[in-house]
Structure formats: C-alpha cells, structure tokens
Amino acid sequence: MTTIYGTNPTAANDLAPKLEYITRTNNHHHVRPGLATRRPWKQMLDLRSFHFPRKIASVITRIKTNIVYFQTNYTILVLFSVFLSLVWKPFALLILLALIGAWLFLYFLRDEPLTVFDREIDH
C-alpha cells in the first residue's frame, strides 16, 4: 500500500473537497446569530431588576439563569478587560506571546514526543 501523506494533489478533483471546506469557513452567517444573542446593556445593568431571593437555594438557580441569559455580554466584558490589561501592562503581552510561541513549538514543531524528567509525554 502506498502512502500519499505529504504529496501534492495532481488532479483538479483532489482539490474540490478542500476548497469547499475553505469556502464554508469564510461564510459569516454563523457569526451574526451569536452576536444577536447579546442582550441590551440597559437590561443587564438595570438596578430595578435586582431583588433579594427568599431562599438561598434559589440564588444558585438565579445565577445560572443569569449567566446563560447574558452569556454573550459577560464574554464581551471578559474579553474587553483582557484587552485593557494587555494594553496597560505590555509585559503581560510579552508573556502571552511567549506562551503562544511555546505552545506552537510544543504542539506543532516537534517530531518526537516531549520528555520531561525522563517521562515521555505524547498527548
């Protein structure tokens, strides 16, 4: 059995499935529904909607419901705070770049398994 790993496709038919996959990834129709679930900021920050729960058990249910309902808003807040922290602390940006570089090296650019303290790490 011959292997075709690492060979270039020669026929136009060989490229068709790969090009179809690339054109599907460029389709931005799946991004809009995700952004559409963002709730209005006024609704999220409305102080009149805050009430003390009657039972402690209902607190967990209310928190879970709130997290699911405002999930996109919370994600935007976290990403914005990470962005601001990287802008205000450039050293953190350097650390992030070093971690990304180390991850890329360890994940993609190695041919043999990683060995740490005479133990082989293959996953």
mmCIF file of C-alpha atoms in Angstrom, residues 7-19:
data_model
loop_
_atom_site.group_PDB
_atom_site.id
_atom_site.type_symbol
_atom_site.label_atom_id
_atom_site.label_comp_id
_atom_site.label_asym_id
_atom_site.label_seq_id
_atom_site.Cartn_x
_atom_site.Cartn_y
_atom_site.Cartn_z
ATOM 1 C CA THR A 7 2.179 14.641 -1.560
ATOM 2 C CA ASN A 8 0.581 17.355 -3.618
ATOM 3 C CA PRO A 9 -2.700 16.616 -5.377
ATOM 4 C CA THR A 10 -2.352 16.431 -9.114
ATOM 5 C CA ALA A 11 -5.936 16.408 -10.359
ATOM 6 C CA ALA A 12 -8.446 19.243 -10.006
ATOM 7 C CA ASN A 13 -10.869 16.772 -8.387
ATOM 8 C CA ASP A 14 -8.470 16.311 -5.493
ATOM 9 C CA LEU A 15 -8.759 19.999 -4.584
ATOM 10 C CA ALA A 16 -12.550 20.236 -4.730
ATOM 11 C CA PRO A 17 -13.372 18.972 -1.207
ATOM 12 C CA LYS A 18 -10.621 21.087 0.353
ATOM 13 C CA LEU A 19 -11.754 24.252 -1.428
#
